[in-house]
XYZ file of C-alpha atoms in Angstrom:
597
model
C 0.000 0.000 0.000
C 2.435 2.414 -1.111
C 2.513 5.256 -3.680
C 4.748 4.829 -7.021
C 5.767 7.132 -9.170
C 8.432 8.222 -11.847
C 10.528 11.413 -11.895
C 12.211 13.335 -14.950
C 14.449 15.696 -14.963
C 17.390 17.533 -16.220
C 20.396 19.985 -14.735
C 21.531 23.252 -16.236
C 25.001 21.281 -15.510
C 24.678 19.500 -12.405
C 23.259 16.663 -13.544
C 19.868 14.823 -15.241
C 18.247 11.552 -14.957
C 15.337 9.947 -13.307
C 13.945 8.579 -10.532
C 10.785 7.181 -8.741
C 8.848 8.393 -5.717
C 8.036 5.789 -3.554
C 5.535 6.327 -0.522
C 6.368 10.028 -0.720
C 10.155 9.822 -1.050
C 11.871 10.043 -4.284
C 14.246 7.353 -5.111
C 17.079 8.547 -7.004
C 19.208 7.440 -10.310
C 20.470 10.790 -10.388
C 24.335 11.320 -10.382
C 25.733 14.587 -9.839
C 28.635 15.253 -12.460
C 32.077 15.589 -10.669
C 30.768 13.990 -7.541
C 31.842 11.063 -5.982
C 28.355 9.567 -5.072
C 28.442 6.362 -6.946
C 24.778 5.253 -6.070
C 21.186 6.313 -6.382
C 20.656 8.239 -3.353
C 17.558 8.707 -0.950
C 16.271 12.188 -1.015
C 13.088 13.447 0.403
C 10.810 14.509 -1.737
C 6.959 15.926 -1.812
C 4.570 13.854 0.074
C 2.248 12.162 -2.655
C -0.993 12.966 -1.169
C -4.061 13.280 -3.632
C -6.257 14.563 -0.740
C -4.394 18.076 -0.927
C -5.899 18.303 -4.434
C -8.567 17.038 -5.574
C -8.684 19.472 -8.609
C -5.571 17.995 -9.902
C -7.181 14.155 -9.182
C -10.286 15.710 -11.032
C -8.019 16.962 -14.234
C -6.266 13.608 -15.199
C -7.412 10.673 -12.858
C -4.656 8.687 -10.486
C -3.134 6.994 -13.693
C -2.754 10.393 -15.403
C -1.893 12.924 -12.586
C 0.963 15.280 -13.221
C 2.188 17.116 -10.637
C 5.404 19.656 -10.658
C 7.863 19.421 -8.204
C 11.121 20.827 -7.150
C 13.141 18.851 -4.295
C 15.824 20.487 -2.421
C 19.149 18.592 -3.833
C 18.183 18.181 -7.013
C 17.748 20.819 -10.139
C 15.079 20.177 -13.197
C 13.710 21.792 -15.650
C 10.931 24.174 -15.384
C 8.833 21.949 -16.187
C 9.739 18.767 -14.899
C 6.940 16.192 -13.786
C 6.276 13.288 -11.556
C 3.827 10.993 -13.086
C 1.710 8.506 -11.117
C 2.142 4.703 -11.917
C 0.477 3.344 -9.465
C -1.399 4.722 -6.507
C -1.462 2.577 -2.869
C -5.291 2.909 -2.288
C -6.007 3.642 1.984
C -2.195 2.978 2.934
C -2.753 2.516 6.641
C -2.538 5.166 8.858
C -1.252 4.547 12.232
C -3.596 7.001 14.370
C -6.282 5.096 12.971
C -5.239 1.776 15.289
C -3.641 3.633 18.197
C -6.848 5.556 18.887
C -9.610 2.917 18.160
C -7.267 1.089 20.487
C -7.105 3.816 23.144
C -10.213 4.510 23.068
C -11.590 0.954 23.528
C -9.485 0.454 26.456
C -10.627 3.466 28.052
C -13.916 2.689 28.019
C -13.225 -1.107 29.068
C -10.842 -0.225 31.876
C -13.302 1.998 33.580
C -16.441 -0.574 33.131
C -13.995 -3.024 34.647
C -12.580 -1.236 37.081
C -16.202 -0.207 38.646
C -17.828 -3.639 38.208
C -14.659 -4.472 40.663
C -14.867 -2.487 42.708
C -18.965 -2.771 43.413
C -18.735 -6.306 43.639
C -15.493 -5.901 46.043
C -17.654 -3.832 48.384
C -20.591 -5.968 47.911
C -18.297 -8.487 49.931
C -17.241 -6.250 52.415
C -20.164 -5.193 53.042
C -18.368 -1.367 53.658
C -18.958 2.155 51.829
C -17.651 3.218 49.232
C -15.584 6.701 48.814
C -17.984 9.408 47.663
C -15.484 10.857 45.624
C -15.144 7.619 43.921
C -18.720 6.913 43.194
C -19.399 10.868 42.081
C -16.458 10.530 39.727
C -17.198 7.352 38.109
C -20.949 8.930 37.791
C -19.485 11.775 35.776
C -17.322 9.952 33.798
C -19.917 7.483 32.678
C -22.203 10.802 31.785
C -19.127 12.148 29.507
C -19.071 8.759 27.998
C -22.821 8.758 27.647
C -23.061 5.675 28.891
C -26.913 6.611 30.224
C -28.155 3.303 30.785
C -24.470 2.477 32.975
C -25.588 5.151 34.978
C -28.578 4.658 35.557
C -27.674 1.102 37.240
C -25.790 2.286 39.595
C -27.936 5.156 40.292
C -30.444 2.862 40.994
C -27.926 0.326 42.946
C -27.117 3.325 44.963
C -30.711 3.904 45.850
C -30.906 0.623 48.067
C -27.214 1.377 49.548
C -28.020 1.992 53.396
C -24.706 3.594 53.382
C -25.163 6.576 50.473
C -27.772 9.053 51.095
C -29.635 9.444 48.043
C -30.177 13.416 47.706
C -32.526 15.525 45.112
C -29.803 15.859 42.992
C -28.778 12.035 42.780
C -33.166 12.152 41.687
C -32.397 14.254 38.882
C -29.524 12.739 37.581
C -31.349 9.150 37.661
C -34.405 10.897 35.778
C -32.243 12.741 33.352
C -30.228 9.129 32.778
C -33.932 7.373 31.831
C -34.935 10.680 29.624
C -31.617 10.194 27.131
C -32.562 6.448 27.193
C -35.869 6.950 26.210
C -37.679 5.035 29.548
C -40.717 6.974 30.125
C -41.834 4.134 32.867
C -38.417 4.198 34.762
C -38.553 8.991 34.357
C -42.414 8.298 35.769
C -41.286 6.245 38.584
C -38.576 8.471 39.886
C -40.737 11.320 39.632
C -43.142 9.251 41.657
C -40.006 8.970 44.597
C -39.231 12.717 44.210
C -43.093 13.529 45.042
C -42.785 11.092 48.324
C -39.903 12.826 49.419
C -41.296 15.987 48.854
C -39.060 17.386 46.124
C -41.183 20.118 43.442
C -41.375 19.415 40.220
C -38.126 21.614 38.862
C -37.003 22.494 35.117
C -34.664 19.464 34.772
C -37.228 16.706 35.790
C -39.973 17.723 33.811
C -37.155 18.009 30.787
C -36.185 14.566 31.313
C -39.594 13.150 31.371
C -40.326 15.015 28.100
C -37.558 13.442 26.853
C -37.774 10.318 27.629
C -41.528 10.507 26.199
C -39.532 11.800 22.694
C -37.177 9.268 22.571
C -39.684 6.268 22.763
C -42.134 8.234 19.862
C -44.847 9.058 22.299
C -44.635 12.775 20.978
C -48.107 13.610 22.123
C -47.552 13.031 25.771
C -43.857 15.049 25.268
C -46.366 17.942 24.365
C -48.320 17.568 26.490
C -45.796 18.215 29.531
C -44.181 21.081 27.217
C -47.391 22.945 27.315
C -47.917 21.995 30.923
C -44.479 24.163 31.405
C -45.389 27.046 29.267
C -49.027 27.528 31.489
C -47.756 26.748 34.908
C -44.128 26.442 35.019
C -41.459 25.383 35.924
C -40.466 27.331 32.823
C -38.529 25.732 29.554
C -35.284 26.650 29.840
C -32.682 26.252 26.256
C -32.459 22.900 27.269
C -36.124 22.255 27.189
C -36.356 24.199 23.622
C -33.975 21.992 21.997
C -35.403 18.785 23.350
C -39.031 19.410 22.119
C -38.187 20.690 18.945
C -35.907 17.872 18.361
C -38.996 15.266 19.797
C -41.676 17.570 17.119
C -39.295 16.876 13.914
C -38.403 13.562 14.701
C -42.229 12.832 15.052
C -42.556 15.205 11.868
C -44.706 17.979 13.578
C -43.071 20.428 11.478
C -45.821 23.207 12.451
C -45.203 22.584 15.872
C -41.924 23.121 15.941
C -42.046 25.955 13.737
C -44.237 27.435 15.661
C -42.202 27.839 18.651
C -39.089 28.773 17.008
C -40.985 32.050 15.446
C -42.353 32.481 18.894
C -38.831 32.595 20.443
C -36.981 34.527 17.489
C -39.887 37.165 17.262
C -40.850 37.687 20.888
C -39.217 40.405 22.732
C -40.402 39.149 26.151
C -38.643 35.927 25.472
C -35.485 35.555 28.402
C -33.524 34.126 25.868
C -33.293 33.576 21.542
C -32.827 30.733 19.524
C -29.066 29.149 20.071
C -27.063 27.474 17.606
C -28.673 24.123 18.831
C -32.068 25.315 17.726
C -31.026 26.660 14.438
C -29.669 23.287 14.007
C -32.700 21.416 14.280
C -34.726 24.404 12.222
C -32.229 23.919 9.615
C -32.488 20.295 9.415
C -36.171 19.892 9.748
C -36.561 22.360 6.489
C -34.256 19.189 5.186
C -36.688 16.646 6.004
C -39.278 18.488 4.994
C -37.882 19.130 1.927
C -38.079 22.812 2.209
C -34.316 23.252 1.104
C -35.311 27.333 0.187
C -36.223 27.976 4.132
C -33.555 26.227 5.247
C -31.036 28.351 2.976
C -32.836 31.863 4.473
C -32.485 30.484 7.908
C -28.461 29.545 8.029
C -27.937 33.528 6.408
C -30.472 34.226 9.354
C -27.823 33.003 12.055
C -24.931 35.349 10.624
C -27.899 38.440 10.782
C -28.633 37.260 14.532
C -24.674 36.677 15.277
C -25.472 32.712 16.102
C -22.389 31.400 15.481
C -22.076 28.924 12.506
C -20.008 25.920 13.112
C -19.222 22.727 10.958
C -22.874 21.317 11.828
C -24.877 24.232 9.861
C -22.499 23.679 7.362
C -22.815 20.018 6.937
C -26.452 20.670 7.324
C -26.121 22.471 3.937
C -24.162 20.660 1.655
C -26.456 17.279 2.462
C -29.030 19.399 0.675
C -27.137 19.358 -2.716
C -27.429 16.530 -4.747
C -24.974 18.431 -7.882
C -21.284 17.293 -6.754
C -20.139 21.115 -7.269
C -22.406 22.680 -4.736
C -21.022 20.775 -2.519
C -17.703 21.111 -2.473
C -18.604 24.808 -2.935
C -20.078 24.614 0.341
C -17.019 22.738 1.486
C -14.527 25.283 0.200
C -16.797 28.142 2.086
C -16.579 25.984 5.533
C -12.653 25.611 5.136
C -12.627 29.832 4.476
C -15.002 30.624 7.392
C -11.842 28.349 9.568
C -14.099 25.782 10.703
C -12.442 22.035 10.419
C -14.198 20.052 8.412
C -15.344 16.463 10.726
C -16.110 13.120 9.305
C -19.709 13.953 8.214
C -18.026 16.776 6.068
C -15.908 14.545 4.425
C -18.457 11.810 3.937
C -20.800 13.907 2.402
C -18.376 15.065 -0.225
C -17.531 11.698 -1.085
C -20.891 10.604 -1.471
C -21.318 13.983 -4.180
C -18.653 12.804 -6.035
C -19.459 9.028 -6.087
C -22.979 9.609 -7.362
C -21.755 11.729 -10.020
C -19.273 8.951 -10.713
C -16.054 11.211 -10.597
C -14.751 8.336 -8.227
C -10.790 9.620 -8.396
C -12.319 12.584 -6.501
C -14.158 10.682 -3.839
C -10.902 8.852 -2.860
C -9.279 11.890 -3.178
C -11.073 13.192 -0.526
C -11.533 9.712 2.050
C -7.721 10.545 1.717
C -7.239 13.607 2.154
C -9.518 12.629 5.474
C -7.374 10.138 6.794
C -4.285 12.536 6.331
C -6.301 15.356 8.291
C -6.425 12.493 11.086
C -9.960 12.621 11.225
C -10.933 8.615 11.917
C -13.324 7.341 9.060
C -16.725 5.763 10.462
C -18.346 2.789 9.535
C -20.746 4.810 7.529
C -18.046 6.630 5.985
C -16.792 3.877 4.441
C -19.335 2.313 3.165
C -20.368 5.610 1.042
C -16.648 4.897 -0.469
C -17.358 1.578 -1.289
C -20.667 2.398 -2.863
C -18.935 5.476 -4.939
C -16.945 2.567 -6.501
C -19.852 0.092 -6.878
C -21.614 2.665 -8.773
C -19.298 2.661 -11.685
C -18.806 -1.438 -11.124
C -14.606 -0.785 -10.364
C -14.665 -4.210 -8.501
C -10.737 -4.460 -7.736
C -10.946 -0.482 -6.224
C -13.938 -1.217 -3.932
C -12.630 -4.897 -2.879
C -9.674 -2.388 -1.899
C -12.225 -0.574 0.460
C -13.933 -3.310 1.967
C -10.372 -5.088 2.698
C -9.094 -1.528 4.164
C -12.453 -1.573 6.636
C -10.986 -4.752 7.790
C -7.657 -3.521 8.369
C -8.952 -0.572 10.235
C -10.999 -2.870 12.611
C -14.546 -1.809 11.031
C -16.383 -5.173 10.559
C -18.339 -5.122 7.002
C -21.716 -4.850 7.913
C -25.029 -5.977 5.544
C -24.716 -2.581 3.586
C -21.415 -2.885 2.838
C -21.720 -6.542 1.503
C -24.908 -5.548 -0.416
C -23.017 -2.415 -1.896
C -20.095 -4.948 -3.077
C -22.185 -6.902 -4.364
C -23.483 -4.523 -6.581
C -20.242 -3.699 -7.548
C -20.196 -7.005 -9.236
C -23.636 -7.097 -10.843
C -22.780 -3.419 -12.291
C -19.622 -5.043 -13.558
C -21.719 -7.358 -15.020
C -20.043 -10.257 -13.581
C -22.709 -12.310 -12.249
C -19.845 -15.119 -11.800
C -18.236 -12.853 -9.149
C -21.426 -11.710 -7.511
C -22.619 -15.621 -6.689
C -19.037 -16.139 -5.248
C -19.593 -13.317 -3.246
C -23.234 -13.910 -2.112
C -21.975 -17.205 -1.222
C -18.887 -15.404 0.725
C -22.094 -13.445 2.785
C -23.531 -16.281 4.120
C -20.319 -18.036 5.360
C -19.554 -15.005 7.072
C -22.714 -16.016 9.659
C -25.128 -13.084 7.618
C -28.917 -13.421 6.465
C -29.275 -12.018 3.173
C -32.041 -9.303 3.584
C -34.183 -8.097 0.577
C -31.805 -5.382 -0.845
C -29.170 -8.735 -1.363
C -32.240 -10.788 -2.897
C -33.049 -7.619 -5.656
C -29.206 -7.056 -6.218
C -29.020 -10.447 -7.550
C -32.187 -10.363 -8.850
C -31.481 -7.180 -10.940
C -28.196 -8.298 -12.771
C -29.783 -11.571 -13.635
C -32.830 -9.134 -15.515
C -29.916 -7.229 -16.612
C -28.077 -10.493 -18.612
C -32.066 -11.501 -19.448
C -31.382 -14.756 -17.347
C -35.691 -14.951 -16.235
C -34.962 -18.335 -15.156
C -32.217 -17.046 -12.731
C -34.326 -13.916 -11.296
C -37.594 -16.523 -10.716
C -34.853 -18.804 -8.765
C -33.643 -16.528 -6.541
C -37.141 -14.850 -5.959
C -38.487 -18.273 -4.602
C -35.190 -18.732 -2.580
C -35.843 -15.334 -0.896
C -39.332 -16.589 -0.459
C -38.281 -19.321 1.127
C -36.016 -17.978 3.394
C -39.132 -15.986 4.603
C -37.823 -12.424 3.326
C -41.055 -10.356 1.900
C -40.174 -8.751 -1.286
C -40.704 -5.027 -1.619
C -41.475 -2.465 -4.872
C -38.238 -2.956 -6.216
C -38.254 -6.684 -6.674
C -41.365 -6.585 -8.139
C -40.305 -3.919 -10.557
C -37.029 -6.047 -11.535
C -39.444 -9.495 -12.258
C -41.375 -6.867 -14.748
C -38.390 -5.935 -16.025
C -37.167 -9.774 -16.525
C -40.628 -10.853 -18.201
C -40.058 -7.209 -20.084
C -36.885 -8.324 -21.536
C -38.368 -11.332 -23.079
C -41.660 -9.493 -24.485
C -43.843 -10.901 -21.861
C -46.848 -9.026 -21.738
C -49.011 -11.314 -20.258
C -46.772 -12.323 -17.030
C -45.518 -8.293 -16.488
C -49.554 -7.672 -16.033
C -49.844 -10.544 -13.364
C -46.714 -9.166 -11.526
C -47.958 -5.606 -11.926
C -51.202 -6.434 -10.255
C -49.393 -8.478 -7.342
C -47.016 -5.423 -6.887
C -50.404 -3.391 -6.510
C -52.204 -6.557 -4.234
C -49.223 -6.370 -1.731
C -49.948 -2.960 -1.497
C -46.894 -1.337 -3.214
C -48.186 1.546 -5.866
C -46.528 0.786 -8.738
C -43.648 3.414 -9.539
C -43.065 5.223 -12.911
C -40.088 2.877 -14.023
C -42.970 -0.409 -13.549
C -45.554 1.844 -15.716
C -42.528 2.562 -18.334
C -42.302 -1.142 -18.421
C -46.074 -2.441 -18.697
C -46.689 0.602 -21.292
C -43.759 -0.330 -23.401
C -44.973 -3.985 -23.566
C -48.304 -3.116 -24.941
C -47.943 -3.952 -28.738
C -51.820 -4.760 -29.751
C -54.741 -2.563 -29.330
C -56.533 -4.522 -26.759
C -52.974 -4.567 -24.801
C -52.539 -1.087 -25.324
C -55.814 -0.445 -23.487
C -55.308 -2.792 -20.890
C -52.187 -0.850 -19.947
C -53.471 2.469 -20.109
C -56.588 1.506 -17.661
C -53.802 -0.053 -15.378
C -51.459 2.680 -15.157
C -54.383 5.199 -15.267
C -53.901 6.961 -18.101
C -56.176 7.926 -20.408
C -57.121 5.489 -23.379
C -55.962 6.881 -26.529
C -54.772 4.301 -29.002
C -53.071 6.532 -31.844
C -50.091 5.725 -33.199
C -48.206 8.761 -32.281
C -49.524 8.505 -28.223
C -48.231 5.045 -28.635
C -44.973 5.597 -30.326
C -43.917 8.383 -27.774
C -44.850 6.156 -24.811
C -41.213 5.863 -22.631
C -39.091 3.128 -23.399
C -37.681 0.896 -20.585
C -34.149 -0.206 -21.223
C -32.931 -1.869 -18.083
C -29.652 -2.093 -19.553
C -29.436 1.558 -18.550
C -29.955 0.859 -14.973
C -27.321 0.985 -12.419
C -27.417 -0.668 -9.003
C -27.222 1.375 -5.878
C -27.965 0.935 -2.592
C -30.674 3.549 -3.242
C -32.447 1.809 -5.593
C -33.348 -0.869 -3.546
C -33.858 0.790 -0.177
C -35.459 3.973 -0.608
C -32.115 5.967 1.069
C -28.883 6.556 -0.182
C -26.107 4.809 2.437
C -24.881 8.610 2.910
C -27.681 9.260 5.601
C -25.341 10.531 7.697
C -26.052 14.306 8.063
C -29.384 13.517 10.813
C -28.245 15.892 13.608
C -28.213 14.299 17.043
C -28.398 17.428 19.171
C -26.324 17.201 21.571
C -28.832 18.329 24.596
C -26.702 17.150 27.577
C -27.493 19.166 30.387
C -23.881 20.207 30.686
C -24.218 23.110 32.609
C -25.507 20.807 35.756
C -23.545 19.736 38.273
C -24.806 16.253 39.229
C -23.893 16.501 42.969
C -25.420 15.206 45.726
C -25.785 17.584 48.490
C -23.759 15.796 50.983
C -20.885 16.664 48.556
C -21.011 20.508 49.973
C -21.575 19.372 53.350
């Protein structure tokens, strides 16, 4: 995993020859005249890194790339070249072990080293330190380890020895609320009512919460309005969490609602933070209201809310054309903000769709060189930018390097190699590698089924696509719109009028509306009159049997087809940009009271 390369060059009178660059060091043949060196010497060189520039990638591929270079020792012409011969794909980084490693342990140790020490105490039957217990507590809420805490919140509850205070309440309430367990934030609310304690801002939060994260959005509401009419009253905190709990249960006027309500009352204690504009921005996203969500991030440089990587993220995962985004990108980099890995992923993904796949490495590179740690998602938007264009050997590079970097393949990313294969057309390869998915302990789930399916229509093998439908069948995996569209297709392909009708009306009987590409199909079938009409009173258009209606009908051509991960599940494998707002209540100290006694 190395880069190669070959260097030309000439001397005004010190010398000329060539050499190669070899993982960013240029191996010389060069002899100086009147010197005594006798053999090619090692001279540092430019680092060969594609990620610093993608434009270059974009101008003449990684087999083409010319780049012009001067090293310290040596003297060339003007115009003297290095010229790419062969480009190590992911080389591995070493950050990417040492931290996956570090951070492992970290996590490990400290689970280990309380589960010790409680069940050492447990014996003893004696108390622990307070400063212990309060620290691990804290740690375990920087971790976000919410359900670890509240274990031992509970545990603690029983202890005879620890006196559990208001503040050890709120902490076990807040610990159910960011784990979504509306019965375990209604019992401790119960206990804080026995002992007396008022309802406060940070209880009622977490119960709203809690009612957010489990989908019972009505009942979050309900307490939010409670709030608003007789207190306690929202804080920021409270804000973010019900307009995150509103656009995750798509209550867009809800939450739009109170966001004009905070932005255009004066009376309000406090405006819309960054947070907020966050989830404004991102709803507009979901809702598909890309226009508001534009006039809404200028909005936070007219209110001086700072912009940070987020709101830009937030914008380029609205473009779909590969040169808006890395507009967007360019304008993040100027404004000084970093980019993270959802910047980087969503980049690649731009320029995988629009198949300019030198660029999309380009940038996972120029990623890993930033030493910013690729996710699992990450690469598996790589892979797929790869798949697209069926460049098996450079996407089996990808899925080996996810290995190497201790990500385990998951279903996506053996679903998006396969279709590398079937857009390869190399059906040979893709039923060694569907048999590879299985032996590697996974169930083949119905976006494996219509990969198969669809590059078996693709090579007009009917017999093949049948086959694997009634193993998938079998196997007791319900087919979705997408097979049924790729069984048309196969009947289609073999002017099969009669069985694309009897599919068409099972795609509609399992209660899947048939899409445009399945009407492009039956329509195009239709040869006679009487099949003409039957197609037009199935797809609902109106009957009109003229030769020119007929002749302009769309062709389907599923030769033209390519197979993503989209295609087959409704969502591109780049659904990375959802914001998880970060709603910790950092600015509470979880203390109990006996602390400051």
């Amino acid at each position: 995993m190395i880069a190669i390369g070959s260097f030309e060059g000439s001397g005004s009178g010190s010398g000329s020859g060539s050499g190669l660059i070899v993982g960013g060091l240029i191996w010389s043949g060069l002899v100086s005249r009147g010197s005594d060196l006798g053999t090619p010497s090692l001279i540092k060189g430019l680092p060969l890194r594609l990620g610093a520039n993608r434009g270059a990638a974009a101008a003449g591929g990684l087999n083409k790339l010319n780049v012009l270079v001067n090293p310290n020792g040596i003297k060339t012409r003007p115009n003297a070249r290095l010229k790419v011969v062969c480009h190590g794909m992911l080389a591995p980084r070493k950050f990417m072990q040492r931290r996956r490693k570090v951070e492992n342990h970290q996590t490990v140790r400290l689970l280990r080293r309380a589960e010790t020490t409680i069940k050492s105490q447990r014996t003893k039957g004696e108390a622990l330190p307070r400063d212990l217990v309060l620290g691990t507590l804290v740690r375990f809420k920087q971790l976000k380890k919410w359900k670890i805490v509240s274990e031992i919140l509970e545990w603690l509850r029983c202890q005879h020895w620890w006196s559990f205070s208001e503040m050890d309440y709120l902490m076990l309430i807040t610990a159910y609320g960011k784990i979504g367990d509306f019965n375990g934030a209604e019992r401790v609310l119960k206990y804080m009512n026995k002992k007396g304690y008022p309802p406060s801002v940070i209880s009622q939060t977490a119960l709203m919460e809690a009612y957010g994260r489990a989908g019972q959005y009505n009942k979050a509401e309900a307490i939010f309005r409670r709030m608003q009419s007789s207190g306690p009253e929202p804080s920021p905190v409270t804000y973010q969490i019900i307009l995150k709990s509103f656009v995750e249960g798509e209550k867009y006027q809800e939450a739009e609602n109170i966001f004009q309500s905070l932005l255009n009352e004066e009376r309000s204690s406090f405006k819309p933070d960054q947070k907020m504009f966050h989830m404004m921005i991102y709803m507009y996203k979901k809702s598909g209201n890309y226009d508001q969500a534009r006039r809404l991030f200028a909005q936070m440089a007219e209110k001086e809310v700072p912009q940070s990587t987020v709101t830009y993220n937030s914008l380029m995962s609205f473009e779909n054309d590969y040169k808006e985004v890395s507009k967007i990108y360019d304008q993040m980099q100027r404004a000084g903000l970093k980019p993270d890995v959802v910047s980087y992923a969503l980049l690649i993904n731009a320029y995988g769709k629009a198949r300019r796949e030198d660029e999309a490495l380009a940038v996972f590179e120029e990623m890993l060189d930033a030493g910013v740690r690729p996710t699992h998602k990450a690469y598996n938007i790589l892979l797929d930018a790869f798949a697209i264009s069926g460049m098996v050997d450079k996407a089996r590079i990808v899925f080996k390097s996810m290995r190497r970097d201790k990500f385990t393949p998951d279903l996506c990313s053996y679903a998006t190699m396969l279709s590398a294969y079937v857009n390869a057309s190399d059906m040979e390869g893709a039923e060694k590698f569907f048999r590879r998915l299985k032996e590697d302990g996974l169930r083949p789930n119905v976006v494996v089924y219509g990969t198969l399916m669809k590059g078996y229509a693709k090579g007009n093998n009917l017999e093949k696509v049948m086959r694997v439908y009634e193993r998938m069948r079998l196997q007791g995996v319900e087919p979705n719109q997408t097979i049924f569209t790729t069984i048309m297709d196969a009947h289609g392909k073999n002017s099969d009028f009669g069985s694309s009708v009897v599919w068409y009306k099972e795609m509609a009987a399992r209660g899947f509306p048939p899409d445009q590409k399945a009407k492009n199909i039956l329509l195009s079938l239709a040869k006679t009159p009487e099949e003409q009409e039957e197609a037009n009173k199935l797809v609902g258009n109106v009957v009109d049997l003229s030769e020119d209606k007929v002749s302009n009908l769309p062709d389907f051509d599923g030769n033209s087809e390519v197979q993503t991960n989209e295609d087959l599940t409704g969502e591109t494998v780049s659904k990375f940009s959802d914001l998880d707002v970060d709603d910790d209540d950092d600015d509470l100290d979880f203390v109990s009271s006996e602390e400051s006694q």
